[in-house]
Amino acid sequence: LCPVCSEVVTIFSVGKCGHMICYRCSTRMRVLCDQLYCAICRSDLPEVAYLGKLCKLTDIDYKSFRCNKKAQVYFENEDYETIFYRLLEHCCKKCPDQRVFRHYGALKDHMRKEHGLQYCDLCVKHIKLFSQERKVYTRQQLAQHIRVGDADDKSHKGHPLCQFCDDRYFDNDELLRHLRKDHYFCHFCDADGITNQFY
């Protein structure tokens, strides 16, 4: 099992430190989050190899593999390379032919125009997911998601609203940062132990 997501590993991602995670978690870290380090020991991983069986990088000639230069990922075979690029595709799961778009903006426009579905912009900005993992909503569902959360996800309670400027924020921490930066904070209340009073 992958120590990050606890899923069964079909393709191993291995770096110089020897620790293993699955290719999905590795791709998420390296491509979406721009984190080029080991998820286990935090050592720098300038490059990793996607392999069919677990082994040390020093035991194989991975430099002869095909490589994605931007993410510095080496692929043991062409199938693994194809899987890597498919994971990054902006693909419409609603179309029978599963159309692929060049970038997320094109997919977003297509979903709205062709299917009447929308993504939550706050979730897209703050949660690092592949396009195919993102939830899409009807107008009504999106309004509910923003106000109170999703019916099938009790952990999400909606995106909090700033009562002063009527804007939504991703979570309470982001709202608090906004309040501290853009609104008046009462230092007297804070000195008396009454925190987060704004005017």
mmCIF file of C-alpha atoms in Angstrom:
data_model
loop_
_atom_site.group_PDB
_atom_site.id
_atom_site.type_symbol
_atom_site.label_atom_id
_atom_site.label_comp_id
_atom_site.label_asym_id
_atom_site.label_seq_id
_atom_site.Cartn_x
_atom_site.Cartn_y
_atom_site.Cartn_z
ATOM 1 C CA LEU A 1 0.000 0.000 0.000
ATOM 2 C CA CYS A 2 1.081 3.567 -0.675
ATOM 3 C CA PRO A 3 2.058 5.196 2.647
ATOM 4 C CA VAL A 4 0.466 8.484 1.508
ATOM 5 C CA CYS A 5 -2.953 7.487 0.107
ATOM 6 C CA SER A 6 -3.168 3.853 1.387
ATOM 7 C CA GLU A 7 -4.132 2.588 -2.090
ATOM 8 C CA VAL A 8 -2.635 -0.538 -3.647
ATOM 9 C CA VAL A 9 0.493 0.438 -5.601
ATOM 10 C CA THR A 10 0.482 -0.567 -9.263
ATOM 11 C CA ILE A 11 3.354 1.721 -10.339
ATOM 12 C CA PHE A 12 6.091 2.579 -7.842
ATOM 13 C CA SER A 13 7.669 6.031 -7.655
ATOM 14 C CA VAL A 14 11.204 5.725 -6.267
ATOM 15 C CA GLY A 15 13.830 8.405 -5.603
ATOM 16 C CA LYS A 16 17.438 8.367 -4.460
ATOM 17 C CA CYS A 17 16.420 7.987 -0.778
ATOM 18 C CA GLY A 18 14.814 4.596 -1.559
ATOM 19 C CA HIS A 19 11.366 5.370 -0.134
ATOM 20 C CA MET A 20 8.378 4.379 -2.258
ATOM 21 C CA ILE A 21 5.018 6.020 -2.939
ATOM 22 C CA CYS A 22 2.511 5.412 -5.729
ATOM 23 C CA TYR A 23 2.777 7.226 -9.059
ATOM 24 C CA ARG A 24 -0.466 9.198 -8.436
ATOM 25 C CA CYS A 25 0.779 10.729 -5.190
ATOM 26 C CA SER A 26 4.190 11.363 -6.719
ATOM 27 C CA THR A 27 2.660 13.081 -9.765
ATOM 28 C CA ARG A 28 0.389 15.168 -7.533
ATOM 29 C CA MET A 29 3.376 16.312 -5.465
ATOM 30 C CA ARG A 30 5.747 16.992 -8.344
ATOM 31 C CA VAL A 31 3.381 18.452 -10.951
ATOM 32 C CA LEU A 32 0.420 19.976 -9.091
ATOM 33 C CA CYS A 33 2.161 21.044 -5.858
ATOM 34 C CA ASP A 34 5.697 21.602 -7.202
ATOM 35 C CA GLN A 35 7.124 19.661 -4.242
ATOM 36 C CA LEU A 36 10.328 17.893 -5.266
ATOM 37 C CA TYR A 37 11.012 16.042 -2.030
ATOM 38 C CA CYS A 38 10.290 12.650 -0.475
ATOM 39 C CA ALA A 39 6.879 12.391 1.197
ATOM 40 C CA ILE A 40 8.395 10.073 3.825
ATOM 41 C CA CYS A 41 11.778 11.552 4.825
ATOM 42 C CA ARG A 42 11.544 15.019 3.195
ATOM 43 C CA SER A 43 14.920 14.663 1.475
ATOM 44 C CA ASP A 44 15.285 16.444 -1.876
ATOM 45 C CA LEU A 45 14.303 14.345 -4.880
ATOM 46 C CA PRO A 46 15.475 16.111 -8.033
ATOM 47 C CA GLU A 47 14.358 13.042 -10.002
ATOM 48 C CA VAL A 48 12.256 9.904 -9.547
ATOM 49 C CA ALA A 49 11.614 6.773 -11.594
ATOM 50 C CA TYR A 50 8.252 5.074 -12.165
ATOM 51 C CA LEU A 51 8.835 1.346 -11.929
ATOM 52 C CA GLY A 52 6.841 -1.890 -12.083
ATOM 53 C CA LYS A 53 8.658 -3.419 -9.095
ATOM 54 C CA LEU A 54 10.322 -1.909 -6.060
ATOM 55 C CA CYS A 55 14.101 -1.508 -6.262
ATOM 56 C CA LYS A 56 16.810 1.082 -5.587
ATOM 57 C CA LEU A 57 17.633 3.665 -8.217
ATOM 58 C CA THR A 58 21.299 2.734 -7.917
ATOM 59 C CA ASP A 59 20.451 -0.822 -9.047
ATOM 60 C CA ILE A 60 19.022 0.235 -12.420
ATOM 61 C CA ASP A 61 20.083 2.358 -15.381
ATOM 62 C CA TYR A 62 17.116 4.731 -15.103
ATOM 63 C CA LYS A 63 18.951 7.482 -17.028
ATOM 64 C CA SER A 64 18.337 5.443 -20.196
ATOM 65 C CA PHE A 65 14.539 5.655 -19.631
ATOM 66 C CA ARG A 66 12.260 8.153 -21.346
ATOM 67 C CA CYS A 67 11.850 11.252 -19.197
ATOM 68 C CA ASN A 68 9.457 14.127 -18.530
ATOM 69 C CA LYS A 69 12.024 16.892 -18.147
ATOM 70 C CA LYS A 70 9.770 19.383 -16.360
ATOM 71 C CA ALA A 71 8.803 17.005 -13.523
ATOM 72 C CA GLN A 72 12.063 15.008 -13.818
ATOM 73 C CA VAL A 73 10.201 11.694 -13.913
ATOM 74 C CA TYR A 74 11.790 8.683 -15.638
ATOM 75 C CA PHE A 75 9.484 5.964 -17.022
ATOM 76 C CA GLU A 76 10.458 2.294 -17.083
ATOM 77 C CA ASN A 77 8.303 1.769 -20.179
ATOM 78 C CA GLU A 78 5.989 3.613 -22.567
ATOM 79 C CA ASP A 79 2.854 2.378 -20.791
ATOM 80 C CA TYR A 80 3.883 4.165 -17.592
ATOM 81 C CA GLU A 81 4.604 7.318 -19.568
ATOM 82 C CA THR A 82 1.144 7.145 -21.173
ATOM 83 C CA ILE A 83 -0.511 6.638 -17.772
ATOM 84 C CA PHE A 84 1.379 9.673 -16.411
ATOM 85 C CA TYR A 85 0.161 11.937 -19.236
ATOM 86 C CA ARG A 86 -3.403 10.567 -19.041
ATOM 87 C CA LEU A 87 -3.480 11.468 -15.355
ATOM 88 C CA LEU A 88 -2.723 15.091 -16.263
ATOM 89 C CA GLU A 89 -5.305 15.316 -19.071
ATOM 90 C CA HIS A 90 -8.182 17.797 -18.848
ATOM 91 C CA CYS A 91 -10.807 15.276 -19.876
ATOM 92 C CA CYS A 92 -14.611 15.594 -19.923
ATOM 93 C CA LYS A 93 -16.075 12.542 -18.206
ATOM 94 C CA LYS A 94 -19.598 13.518 -19.304
ATOM 95 C CA CYS A 95 -18.951 13.222 -23.062
ATOM 96 C CA PRO A 96 -19.241 9.670 -24.478
ATOM 97 C CA ASP A 97 -15.893 10.097 -26.287
ATOM 98 C CA GLN A 98 -14.325 11.706 -23.171
ATOM 99 C CA ARG A 99 -13.014 14.748 -25.018
ATOM 100 C CA VAL A 100 -9.600 16.021 -23.961
ATOM 101 C CA PHE A 101 -8.871 19.759 -23.716
ATOM 102 C CA ARG A 102 -5.541 21.563 -23.864
ATOM 103 C CA HIS A 103 -5.978 23.329 -20.524
ATOM 104 C CA TYR A 104 -8.308 23.554 -17.550
ATOM 105 C CA GLY A 105 -9.934 26.803 -18.740
ATOM 106 C CA ALA A 106 -11.134 25.136 -21.957
ATOM 107 C CA LEU A 107 -12.574 22.191 -19.991
ATOM 108 C CA LYS A 108 -14.323 24.591 -17.587
ATOM 109 C CA ASP A 109 -15.944 26.493 -20.500
ATOM 110 C CA HIS A 110 -16.992 23.231 -22.162
ATOM 111 C CA MET A 111 -18.620 21.905 -18.964
ATOM 112 C CA ARG A 112 -20.586 25.121 -18.522
ATOM 113 C CA LYS A 113 -21.714 25.502 -22.150
ATOM 114 C CA GLU A 114 -22.302 21.869 -23.120
ATOM 115 C CA HIS A 115 -23.396 20.258 -19.860
ATOM 116 C CA GLY A 116 -24.613 23.165 -17.701
ATOM 117 C CA LEU A 117 -22.137 22.172 -14.978
ATOM 118 C CA GLN A 118 -19.639 24.251 -13.038
ATOM 119 C CA TYR A 119 -16.585 23.836 -10.833
ATOM 120 C CA CYS A 120 -16.152 25.611 -7.511
ATOM 121 C CA ASP A 121 -13.453 28.237 -8.188
ATOM 122 C CA LEU A 122 -12.423 28.380 -4.523
ATOM 123 C CA CYS A 123 -11.879 24.607 -4.386
ATOM 124 C CA VAL A 124 -9.966 24.666 -7.686
ATOM 125 C CA LYS A 125 -7.671 27.408 -6.364
ATOM 126 C CA HIS A 126 -6.916 25.779 -3.000
ATOM 127 C CA ILE A 127 -7.219 21.987 -3.430
ATOM 128 C CA LYS A 128 -4.621 20.286 -5.602
ATOM 129 C CA LEU A 129 -6.567 17.707 -7.595
ATOM 130 C CA PHE A 130 -6.313 16.341 -11.118
ATOM 131 C CA SER A 131 -9.066 17.685 -13.408
ATOM 132 C CA GLN A 132 -10.705 14.263 -13.601
ATOM 133 C CA GLU A 133 -10.992 14.144 -9.778
ATOM 134 C CA ARG A 134 -12.838 17.452 -9.430
ATOM 135 C CA LYS A 135 -16.538 17.622 -8.604
ATOM 136 C CA VAL A 136 -18.882 19.384 -10.998
ATOM 137 C CA TYR A 137 -22.126 20.992 -9.901
ATOM 138 C CA THR A 138 -25.357 22.285 -11.324
ATOM 139 C CA ARG A 139 -26.069 25.933 -10.456
ATOM 140 C CA GLN A 140 -28.255 24.887 -7.546
ATOM 141 C CA GLN A 141 -25.731 22.341 -6.243
ATOM 142 C CA LEU A 142 -22.894 24.886 -6.500
ATOM 143 C CA ALA A 143 -24.869 27.452 -4.495
ATOM 144 C CA GLN A 144 -25.496 24.815 -1.792
ATOM 145 C CA HIS A 145 -21.837 23.709 -1.854
ATOM 146 C CA ILE A 146 -20.688 27.300 -1.298
ATOM 147 C CA ARG A 147 -23.232 28.063 1.441
ATOM 148 C CA VAL A 148 -23.440 24.868 3.491
ATOM 149 C CA GLY A 149 -21.360 22.160 1.780
ATOM 150 C CA ASP A 150 -22.149 18.970 -0.159
ATOM 151 C CA ALA A 151 -24.829 16.473 0.807
ATOM 152 C CA ASP A 152 -22.355 13.589 0.327
ATOM 153 C CA ASP A 153 -19.457 15.221 2.221
ATOM 154 C CA LYS A 154 -20.232 16.135 5.820
ATOM 155 C CA SER A 155 -16.674 17.355 6.475
ATOM 156 C CA HIS A 156 -17.139 20.388 4.208
ATOM 157 C CA LYS A 157 -19.386 23.023 5.790
ATOM 158 C CA GLY A 158 -19.319 25.518 2.936
ATOM 159 C CA HIS A 159 -17.074 28.504 2.242
ATOM 160 C CA PRO A 160 -17.325 31.217 4.940
ATOM 161 C CA LEU A 161 -18.624 34.672 4.056
ATOM 162 C CA CYS A 162 -17.000 37.975 5.004
ATOM 163 C CA GLN A 163 -19.846 40.043 6.489
ATOM 164 C CA PHE A 164 -18.121 43.304 5.530
ATOM 165 C CA CYS A 165 -17.320 42.843 1.831
ATOM 166 C CA ASP A 166 -19.718 39.955 1.025
ATOM 167 C CA ASP A 167 -16.975 37.753 -0.479
ATOM 168 C CA ARG A 168 -16.546 34.024 0.154
ATOM 169 C CA TYR A 169 -13.264 32.501 1.324
ATOM 170 C CA PHE A 170 -12.016 28.942 1.148
ATOM 171 C CA ASP A 171 -11.990 28.277 4.908
ATOM 172 C CA ASN A 172 -12.000 30.084 8.243
ATOM 173 C CA ASP A 173 -8.218 30.485 8.235
ATOM 174 C CA GLU A 174 -8.284 32.289 4.896
ATOM 175 C CA LEU A 175 -11.209 34.432 6.073
ATOM 176 C CA LEU A 176 -9.280 35.373 9.234
ATOM 177 C CA ARG A 177 -6.203 36.349 7.189
ATOM 178 C CA HIS A 178 -8.444 38.521 5.005
ATOM 179 C CA LEU A 179 -10.085 40.166 8.054
ATOM 180 C CA ARG A 180 -6.726 40.907 9.681
ATOM 181 C CA LYS A 181 -5.342 42.394 6.475
ATOM 182 C CA ASP A 182 -8.303 44.291 5.009
ATOM 183 C CA HIS A 183 -10.569 45.216 7.950
ATOM 184 C CA TYR A 184 -10.205 47.042 11.247
ATOM 185 C CA PHE A 185 -9.106 44.845 14.128
ATOM 186 C CA CYS A 186 -9.962 45.880 17.722
ATOM 187 C CA HIS A 187 -6.741 45.851 19.785
ATOM 188 C CA PHE A 188 -8.595 46.700 23.006
ATOM 189 C CA CYS A 189 -10.820 43.594 22.772
ATOM 190 C CA ASP A 190 -7.770 41.473 21.997
ATOM 191 C CA ALA A 191 -5.985 42.823 25.113
ATOM 192 C CA ASP A 192 -9.040 41.823 27.177
ATOM 193 C CA GLY A 193 -8.954 38.279 25.776
ATOM 194 C CA ILE A 194 -11.812 38.767 23.300
ATOM 195 C CA THR A 195 -10.233 37.668 20.011
ATOM 196 C CA ASN A 196 -11.091 38.321 16.387
ATOM 197 C CA GLN A 197 -13.307 41.371 16.814
ATOM 198 C CA PHE A 198 -13.519 43.357 13.591
ATOM 199 C CA TYR A 199 -15.354 46.533 12.575
#
